[in-house]
Short mmCIF file of C-alpha atoms in Angstrom, two decimals:
data_model
loop_
_atom_site.label_atom_id
_atom_site.label_comp_id
_atom_site.label_asym_id
_atom_site.label_seq_id
_atom_site.Cartn_x
_atom_site.Cartn_y
_atom_site.Cartn_z
CA MET A 1 -2.78 45.63 32.07
CA MET A 2 -2.23 48.42 29.52
CA PHE A 3 -4.64 51.28 28.76
CA SER A 4 -4.45 53.80 25.96
CA VAL A 5 -5.18 57.45 26.65
CA LYS A 6 -8.55 57.02 24.97
CA GLN A 7 -9.35 54.09 27.22
CA VAL A 8 -8.22 56.02 30.28
CA VAL A 9 -10.53 58.91 29.42
CA ALA A 10 -13.39 56.47 28.96
CA LEU A 11 -12.57 54.81 32.24
CA GLU A 12 -12.46 58.15 34.06
CA PHE A 13 -15.79 59.13 32.53
CA ARG A 14 -17.38 55.91 33.72
CA LEU A 15 -15.89 56.43 37.18
CA PHE A 16 -16.54 60.17 37.19
CA LYS A 17 -17.59 60.06 40.85
CA PHE A 18 -13.95 59.22 41.69
CA LYS A 19 -12.42 62.21 39.91
CA PRO A 20 -10.31 63.36 42.92
CA ALA A 21 -8.76 59.90 43.19
CA VAL A 22 -8.77 58.49 39.67
CA TYR A 23 -5.13 59.27 38.95
CA ASP A 24 -4.01 57.71 42.22
CA PHE A 25 -4.53 54.29 40.70
CA LEU A 26 -3.53 55.20 37.11
CA ILE A 27 0.27 55.15 37.13
CA PRO A 28 2.21 56.43 34.05
CA LEU A 29 4.51 53.83 32.50
CA THR A 30 6.52 56.33 30.45
CA GLU A 31 6.04 59.61 28.69
CA SER A 32 4.02 57.65 26.13
CA SER A 33 0.28 57.35 25.96
CA PHE A 34 -0.11 54.20 28.03
CA TYR A 35 -0.92 53.62 31.68
CA ARG A 36 -1.14 50.60 33.97
CA LEU A 37 -3.32 49.93 37.00
CA ASP A 38 -1.80 49.36 40.41
CA ASN A 39 -2.05 45.62 41.19
CA ASP A 40 -3.79 46.20 44.54
CA THR A 41 -6.73 47.95 42.92
CA LEU A 42 -6.89 46.31 39.49
CA SER A 43 -9.47 43.69 40.42
CA GLU A 44 -11.54 46.25 42.33
CA VAL A 45 -11.58 48.68 39.38
CA GLU A 46 -12.51 45.92 36.97
CA GLN A 47 -15.48 45.05 39.17
CA MET A 48 -16.62 48.65 39.46
CA VAL A 49 -16.36 49.74 35.81
CA GLY A 50 -19.81 49.84 34.34
CA ASN A 51 -21.52 49.31 37.67
CA SER A 52 -23.92 51.74 39.31
CA ASP A 53 -23.32 54.37 42.01
CA LYS A 54 -24.25 51.90 44.74
CA HIS A 55 -20.69 50.54 44.54
CA ILE A 56 -19.21 53.82 45.73
CA THR A 57 -19.20 54.59 49.45
CA ARG A 58 -19.23 58.33 50.06
CA VAL A 59 -17.86 59.97 53.20
CA LEU A 60 -18.83 63.55 54.08
CA PHE A 61 -16.70 65.76 56.34
CA CYS A 62 -18.69 68.78 57.52
CA GLY A 63 -17.04 72.18 57.32
CA PRO A 64 -13.47 73.42 56.80
CA TYR A 65 -12.18 73.28 60.37
CA PHE A 66 -9.88 70.59 61.78
CA ALA A 67 -8.56 70.24 58.26
CA ALA A 68 -6.11 67.46 59.10
CA SER A 69 -9.07 65.15 59.78
CA HIS A 70 -10.22 64.97 56.17
CA GLN A 71 -6.74 65.43 54.71
CA TYR A 72 -5.34 62.45 56.60
CA THR A 73 -8.43 60.35 55.86
CA LYS A 74 -8.08 61.07 52.15
CA GLU A 75 -4.44 60.06 52.31
CA TYR A 76 -5.27 56.82 54.08
CA LEU A 77 -7.95 55.94 51.51
CA GLN A 78 -6.16 57.12 48.37
CA LYS A 79 -5.58 53.54 47.19
CA TYR A 80 -9.30 52.79 47.37
CA PRO A 81 -11.04 54.67 44.54
CA PHE A 82 -14.40 53.18 45.47
CA ILE A 83 -14.38 55.30 48.66
CA GLN A 84 -15.07 58.98 48.01
CA VAL A 85 -14.10 61.50 50.71
CA ASP A 86 -15.35 65.10 50.49
CA ASP A 87 -15.09 68.09 52.80
CA VAL A 88 -18.05 70.40 52.29
CA PRO A 89 -18.81 73.92 53.61
CA PHE A 90 -21.35 74.05 56.43
CA ALA A 91 -23.90 75.92 54.33
CA VAL A 92 -23.82 73.27 51.61
CA VAL A 93 -24.19 70.21 53.84
CA PRO A 94 -28.04 70.24 53.97
CA ASP A 95 -28.20 70.28 50.17
CA VAL A 96 -25.75 67.44 49.55
CA ILE A 97 -26.06 65.18 52.59
CA SER A 98 -28.51 62.93 50.72
CA ASN A 99 -25.62 61.79 48.51
CA TYR A 100 -23.51 60.37 51.34
CA ASN A 101 -23.33 57.14 53.33
CA ILE A 102 -21.11 58.30 56.21
CA CYS A 103 -21.03 61.72 57.84
CA ILE A 104 -18.14 63.00 59.97
CA VAL A 105 -19.84 65.77 61.87
CA LYS A 106 -16.86 67.62 63.45
CA ASN A 107 -18.31 70.87 64.89
CA MET A 108 -21.44 71.06 62.75
CA GLN A 109 -24.89 71.02 64.31
CA LEU A 110 -26.74 68.10 62.72
CA THR A 111 -30.36 68.91 63.44
CA SER A 112 -33.37 66.71 62.89
CA ASN A 113 -34.18 68.61 59.70
CA ILE A 114 -30.73 68.00 58.22
CA ILE A 115 -30.70 64.37 59.27
CA SER A 116 -34.09 63.81 57.65
CA ARG A 117 -32.48 64.64 54.30
CA ALA A 118 -29.75 62.02 54.71
CA THR A 119 -31.64 59.37 52.78
CA GLN A 120 -28.58 57.20 52.04
CA MET A 121 -26.84 57.72 55.37
CA LYS A 122 -25.79 54.66 57.33
CA LEU A 123 -23.51 56.20 59.95
CA ILE A 124 -22.95 59.58 61.60
CA MET A 125 -19.75 59.74 63.59
CA GLN A 126 -17.49 62.20 65.32
CA PHE A 127 -13.81 62.54 64.53
CA GLY A 128 -13.23 62.11 68.24
CA VAL A 129 -15.61 61.83 71.17
CA GLY A 130 -18.11 64.71 71.48
CA LEU A 131 -21.55 64.13 69.96
CA GLU A 132 -23.42 67.06 71.51
CA GLY A 133 -23.98 68.56 68.04
CA VAL A 134 -25.91 65.54 66.77
CA ASP A 135 -29.63 64.98 67.27
CA ILE A 136 -29.19 61.31 68.20
CA ASP A 137 -32.93 60.73 68.63
CA ALA A 138 -33.56 61.95 65.08
CA ALA A 139 -30.79 59.74 63.72
CA THR A 140 -32.29 56.77 65.52
CA LYS A 141 -35.71 57.61 64.11
CA TYR A 142 -34.31 57.51 60.57
CA GLY A 143 -32.36 54.30 61.14
CA ILE A 144 -28.92 55.91 61.19
CA LYS A 145 -26.25 54.75 63.59
CA VAL A 146 -24.32 57.37 65.59
CA ALA A 147 -20.81 56.69 66.87
CA ARG A 148 -17.75 58.19 68.51
CA ILE A 149 -14.11 57.12 68.46
CA PRO A 150 -13.04 56.20 72.01
CA GLY A 151 -10.14 58.44 72.98
CA ASP A 152 -8.10 56.00 75.05
CA ALA A 153 -6.91 53.84 72.16
CA THR A 154 -6.35 56.59 69.60
CA GLY A 155 -4.11 58.87 71.64
CA ASN A 156 -6.74 61.61 71.63
CA ALA A 157 -7.10 61.50 75.42
CA ALA A 158 -3.34 61.57 75.90
CA SER A 159 -3.04 64.54 73.55
CA CYS A 160 -5.72 66.45 75.45
CA ALA A 161 -4.09 65.62 78.77
CA GLU A 162 -0.77 66.99 77.54
CA MET A 163 -2.49 70.20 76.43
CA ALA A 164 -4.04 70.60 79.87
CA ILE A 165 -0.59 70.43 81.43
CA TYR A 166 0.73 72.89 78.86
CA LEU A 167 -1.99 75.37 79.83
CA MET A 168 -1.35 74.83 83.55
CA LEU A 169 2.36 75.46 83.16
CA GLY A 170 1.74 78.44 80.91
CA LEU A 171 -0.43 80.06 83.57
CA LEU A 172 1.83 79.14 86.47
CA ARG A 173 4.95 80.45 84.74
CA LYS A 174 3.09 83.50 83.41
CA GLN A 175 3.58 82.90 79.72
CA ASN A 176 2.07 86.20 78.54
CA GLU A 177 4.11 88.24 81.00
CA MET A 178 7.25 86.47 79.76
CA GLN A 179 6.60 87.85 76.29
CA ILE A 180 6.27 91.35 77.73
CA SER A 181 9.60 90.92 79.52
CA ILE A 182 11.26 89.82 76.29
CA LYS A 183 9.93 92.86 74.42
CA GLN A 184 11.10 95.15 77.24
CA LYS A 185 14.51 93.40 77.50
CA ARG A 186 13.96 92.52 81.15
CA LEU A 187 15.68 89.47 82.64
CA GLY A 188 14.57 87.33 85.58
CA GLU A 189 10.94 88.42 85.37
CA PRO A 190 8.24 87.36 85.98
CA ALA A 191 8.53 85.14 89.03
CA GLY A 192 6.38 82.11 88.33
CA GLU A 193 5.04 79.19 90.32
CA THR A 194 5.54 75.45 90.17
CA LEU A 195 3.12 72.58 89.89
CA LEU A 196 4.97 71.00 92.79
CA GLY A 197 2.78 70.91 95.87
CA LYS A 198 -0.39 72.08 94.12
CA THR A 199 -3.81 70.46 94.48
CA VAL A 200 -5.37 69.74 91.10
CA PHE A 201 -9.09 69.06 90.79
CA ILE A 202 -9.95 66.97 87.73
CA MET A 203 -13.66 67.50 87.14
CA GLY A 204 -14.74 64.50 85.08
CA PHE A 205 -12.57 61.39 85.38
CA GLY A 206 -13.10 59.78 81.96
CA ASN A 207 -10.33 58.88 79.53
CA ILE A 208 -8.85 62.38 79.46
CA GLY A 209 -8.99 62.68 83.24
CA ILE A 210 -7.26 59.32 83.64
CA ASP A 211 -4.46 60.24 81.24
CA LEU A 212 -4.10 63.63 82.90
CA ALA A 213 -3.75 62.06 86.36
CA LYS A 214 -1.09 59.67 85.06
CA ARG A 215 0.96 62.56 83.68
CA LEU A 216 0.50 64.80 86.71
CA ARG A 217 1.84 62.25 89.18
CA PRO A 218 5.56 62.99 88.54
CA PHE A 219 4.97 66.70 89.22
CA GLY A 220 4.34 66.04 92.89
CA VAL A 221 0.75 67.23 93.04
CA LYS A 222 -2.27 66.14 95.04
CA ILE A 223 -4.98 64.90 92.68
CA ILE A 224 -8.67 65.05 93.57
CA ALA A 225 -11.39 64.15 91.10
CA THR A 226 -15.11 63.72 90.63
CA LYS A 227 -17.16 61.44 88.41
CA ARG A 228 -20.59 59.87 88.49
CA SER A 229 -19.56 56.51 89.89
CA TRP A 230 -16.34 55.14 91.34
CA ALA A 231 -17.44 51.52 91.24
CA LEU A 232 -14.71 49.20 90.04
CA HIS A 233 -14.97 47.89 86.50
CA SER A 234 -13.39 45.01 84.73
CA GLU A 235 -10.80 45.70 82.07
CA GLY A 236 -12.23 47.37 78.97
CA SER A 237 -15.64 47.99 80.49
CA LEU A 238 -17.71 51.13 80.09
CA GLN A 239 -18.13 53.86 82.65
CA SER A 240 -21.57 55.22 83.42
CA ASP A 241 -20.79 58.21 81.21
CA GLY A 242 -20.11 56.00 78.20
CA PHE A 243 -16.32 56.24 78.16
CA LEU A 244 -14.02 53.25 78.19
CA ILE A 245 -11.62 52.87 81.08
CA GLU A 246 -8.52 50.71 81.00
CA ASN A 247 -9.11 48.94 84.32
CA GLY A 248 -10.31 49.53 87.83
CA THR A 249 -6.82 50.38 89.12
CA ASN A 250 -7.04 53.78 87.42
CA ASP A 251 -9.07 54.90 90.42
CA ASN A 252 -5.88 54.62 92.48
CA LEU A 253 -4.41 57.57 90.60
CA VAL A 254 -6.62 59.85 92.70
CA ASP A 255 -5.87 60.97 96.26
CA GLU A 256 -9.47 61.94 97.00
CA LYS A 257 -12.59 60.92 95.11
CA GLY A 258 -15.93 62.65 94.93
CA SER A 259 -19.22 62.72 93.06
CA HIS A 260 -21.03 65.54 91.33
CA GLU A 261 -22.33 66.77 94.68
CA ASP A 262 -18.74 67.44 95.80
CA ILE A 263 -17.66 69.82 93.04
CA TYR A 264 -18.05 72.98 95.14
CA LYS A 265 -16.19 71.46 98.09
CA PHE A 266 -13.36 70.29 95.84
CA ALA A 267 -13.19 73.65 94.07
CA GLY A 268 -12.69 75.33 97.43
CA VAL A 269 -9.52 73.39 98.25
CA SER A 270 -7.91 73.30 94.79
CA ASP A 271 -5.17 75.42 93.29
CA ILE A 272 -6.13 74.34 89.75
CA VAL A 273 -9.46 73.15 88.39
CA VAL A 274 -9.41 71.24 85.09
CA CYS A 275 -12.68 70.65 83.21
CA CYS A 276 -12.71 67.24 81.52
CA LEU A 277 -16.48 66.76 81.43
CA SER A 278 -18.53 65.73 78.44
CA MET A 279 -21.02 68.34 77.26
CA ASN A 280 -24.72 67.65 77.80
CA LYS A 281 -27.84 69.22 79.30
CA GLU A 282 -26.64 68.54 82.82
CA THR A 283 -23.14 69.98 82.41
CA ALA A 284 -23.82 73.03 80.19
CA GLY A 285 -22.79 76.14 82.14
CA ILE A 286 -21.76 74.09 85.17
CA VAL A 287 -18.80 76.40 85.81
CA ASN A 288 -20.98 79.38 86.70
CA LYS A 289 -20.77 82.30 89.12
CA SER A 290 -21.51 80.11 92.14
CA PHE A 291 -18.88 77.56 91.19
CA ILE A 292 -16.11 80.08 90.49
CA SER A 293 -16.99 81.95 93.70
CA SER A 294 -16.43 78.69 95.57
CA MET A 295 -12.91 78.35 94.13
CA LYS A 296 -9.91 79.50 96.16
CA LYS A 297 -8.96 83.12 95.49
CA GLY A 298 -6.16 83.16 92.94
CA SER A 299 -6.71 79.60 91.74
CA LEU A 300 -6.51 78.65 88.07
CA LEU A 301 -9.22 77.36 85.73
CA VAL A 302 -8.38 75.15 82.73
CA ASN A 303 -10.84 73.81 80.16
CA ILE A 304 -9.89 71.29 77.47
CA ALA A 305 -13.37 69.75 77.06
CA ARG A 306 -16.14 72.00 75.66
CA GLY A 307 -16.54 75.77 75.79
CA GLY A 308 -20.18 75.58 76.88
CA LEU A 309 -19.18 74.14 80.25
CA LEU A 310 -18.10 77.63 81.34
CA ASP A 311 -20.41 80.60 81.85
CA TYR A 312 -18.72 83.43 79.96
CA ASP A 313 -20.04 86.32 82.06
CA ALA A 314 -19.10 84.55 85.29
CA VAL A 315 -15.55 83.95 84.05
CA VAL A 316 -15.07 87.57 82.93
CA HIS A 317 -16.49 88.88 86.22
CA HIS A 318 -14.09 86.83 88.34
CA LEU A 319 -11.12 87.72 86.15
CA GLU A 320 -11.93 91.41 86.57
CA SER A 321 -12.33 91.08 90.34
CA GLY A 322 -9.06 89.18 90.65
CA HIS A 323 -10.74 86.21 92.32
CA LEU A 324 -9.80 83.98 89.38
CA GLY A 325 -6.03 83.77 89.18
CA GLY A 326 -5.85 82.63 85.57
CA LEU A 327 -7.75 81.02 82.71
CA GLY A 328 -6.38 78.50 80.23
CA ILE A 329 -8.81 77.25 77.58
CA ASP A 330 -8.49 75.24 74.40
CA VAL A 331 -12.23 75.49 73.73
CA ALA A 332 -14.40 78.61 73.69
CA TRP A 333 -17.99 79.75 73.95
CA THR A 334 -18.11 80.56 70.26
CA GLU A 335 -15.75 79.01 67.75
CA PRO A 336 -13.73 80.20 65.95
CA PHE A 337 -12.92 82.49 68.87
CA ASP A 338 -13.27 86.23 68.32
CA PRO A 339 -9.71 87.66 68.32
CA ASP A 340 -11.14 90.97 69.54
CA ASP A 341 -12.92 89.44 72.54
CA PRO A 342 -12.25 91.59 75.62
CA ILE A 343 -11.28 88.51 77.62
CA LEU A 344 -7.96 88.56 75.79
CA LYS A 345 -6.98 91.81 77.48
CA PHE A 346 -6.07 89.87 80.62
CA ASN A 347 -2.43 88.79 80.86
CA ASN A 348 -3.48 85.77 82.89
CA VAL A 349 -5.57 84.29 80.06
CA ILE A 350 -4.17 81.74 77.60
CA ILE A 351 -6.32 80.54 74.70
CA SER A 352 -5.47 77.93 72.07
CA PRO A 353 -7.60 77.24 68.94
CA HIS A 354 -9.19 73.90 69.86
CA VAL A 355 -6.04 71.91 69.17
CA ALA A 356 -5.79 69.79 72.32
CA GLY A 357 -6.55 66.59 70.44
CA VAL A 358 -5.02 67.70 67.14
CA THR A 359 -1.72 65.86 67.09
CA GLU A 360 -0.07 63.81 64.40
CA HIS A 361 -0.39 60.71 66.58
CA SER A 362 -4.09 60.99 67.37
CA TYR A 363 -5.25 62.31 64.00
CA ARG A 364 -3.41 59.67 61.98
CA PHE A 365 -4.91 57.00 64.23
CA MET A 366 -8.46 58.39 64.00
CA SER A 367 -8.13 58.80 60.23
CA LYS A 368 -7.31 55.12 60.05
CA VAL A 369 -10.40 54.33 62.15
CA VAL A 370 -12.62 56.39 59.82
CA GLY A 371 -11.01 54.83 56.75
CA ASP A 372 -11.38 51.31 58.06
CA VAL A 373 -15.02 51.95 58.96
CA ALA A 374 -15.68 53.20 55.42
CA LEU A 375 -14.07 50.08 53.97
CA GLN A 376 -16.04 47.86 56.35
CA LEU A 377 -19.31 49.57 55.49
CA HIS A 378 -18.53 49.26 51.79
CA SER A 379 -17.85 45.54 52.07
CA GLY A 380 -20.70 44.85 54.47
CA ASN A 381 -18.45 43.78 57.33
CA PRO A 382 -19.01 44.63 61.03
CA LEU A 383 -17.81 48.09 62.05
CA THR A 384 -14.85 48.13 64.43
CA GLY A 385 -12.88 50.75 66.34
CA ILE A 386 -15.93 52.89 67.17
CA GLU A 387 -18.51 53.10 69.92
CA ILE A 388 -22.08 53.19 68.62
CA VAL A 389 -24.32 55.12 71.01
CA ASN A 390 -27.80 54.34 69.66
#
């Protein structure tokens, strides 16, 4: 089907809500003044022209961080001009949220007040797992579904598990001291340690903990872990903490199992403690002065879950005293992390900018999940690939 420039301008005006995507489906034939519509979207565009805003599904990404999330989602949906994807600054979200049908919260705090303004919202979801920033009760009150993307299928858990091992190895091999040796032209220093023979305590044996245990096995470590319940589950069932597990045999990855009541005992016999817990009222600040004091002197602490699990003052105190042998964190107490924070003065501290789950594999997969959910919501089909929590 041919369109003159005048017709194209008229079409764009009538579809002005699609401005970022309008030229994705208008493909130049030549240098002349005619265009054609891509065959895959022709019928859809014909149906939408002249119709009201209700035929556009709008997806809101909150804030500028984790930029690949909205960039990849836009790429995935670029052939569907009836889906609008916007990334909006945090400060603007309360003023515009009423215009959107789906909200990807990322690291924004969606309070009851903000949610009350989301008059067209059908779904609030995380680009990943953590929903501690969402007032789920308020969303339920206003008839809005809240969902996460299970990390086992998307590769998010595997990505986080790999980052945990990266941080462990960085601490054991004294990554920061290596850089000092390079600058000072010193060879054969520092003398590091191996994972071989270490006892690793995985605190929270959900999807990330399972993937971490799988990857640690070849290193020749002893794996101990805690979670709420070790009851066997059938394949694809839910744990008590809401995470999917692959099957009951995953429990066999662990040499010694414990419950929440055993965390101090396990900390006392471990060379490395890895926090894989979800963040909630019960777990906030769980790694406090008492917990770190119970850890073996010189042991390492790694956190790839949420910064609020660790008590900042307790961590700094035990780094200064030398009781804590090293700290590797991908998440911090305040984010973005302050580059001038005094905790960075310690050579045995490694910090990464919340990138454990940010890999091409996991982000492309989760972008597809978000895109498919938007298309399903638009067409009125059941939502798949997500776990609704309310």
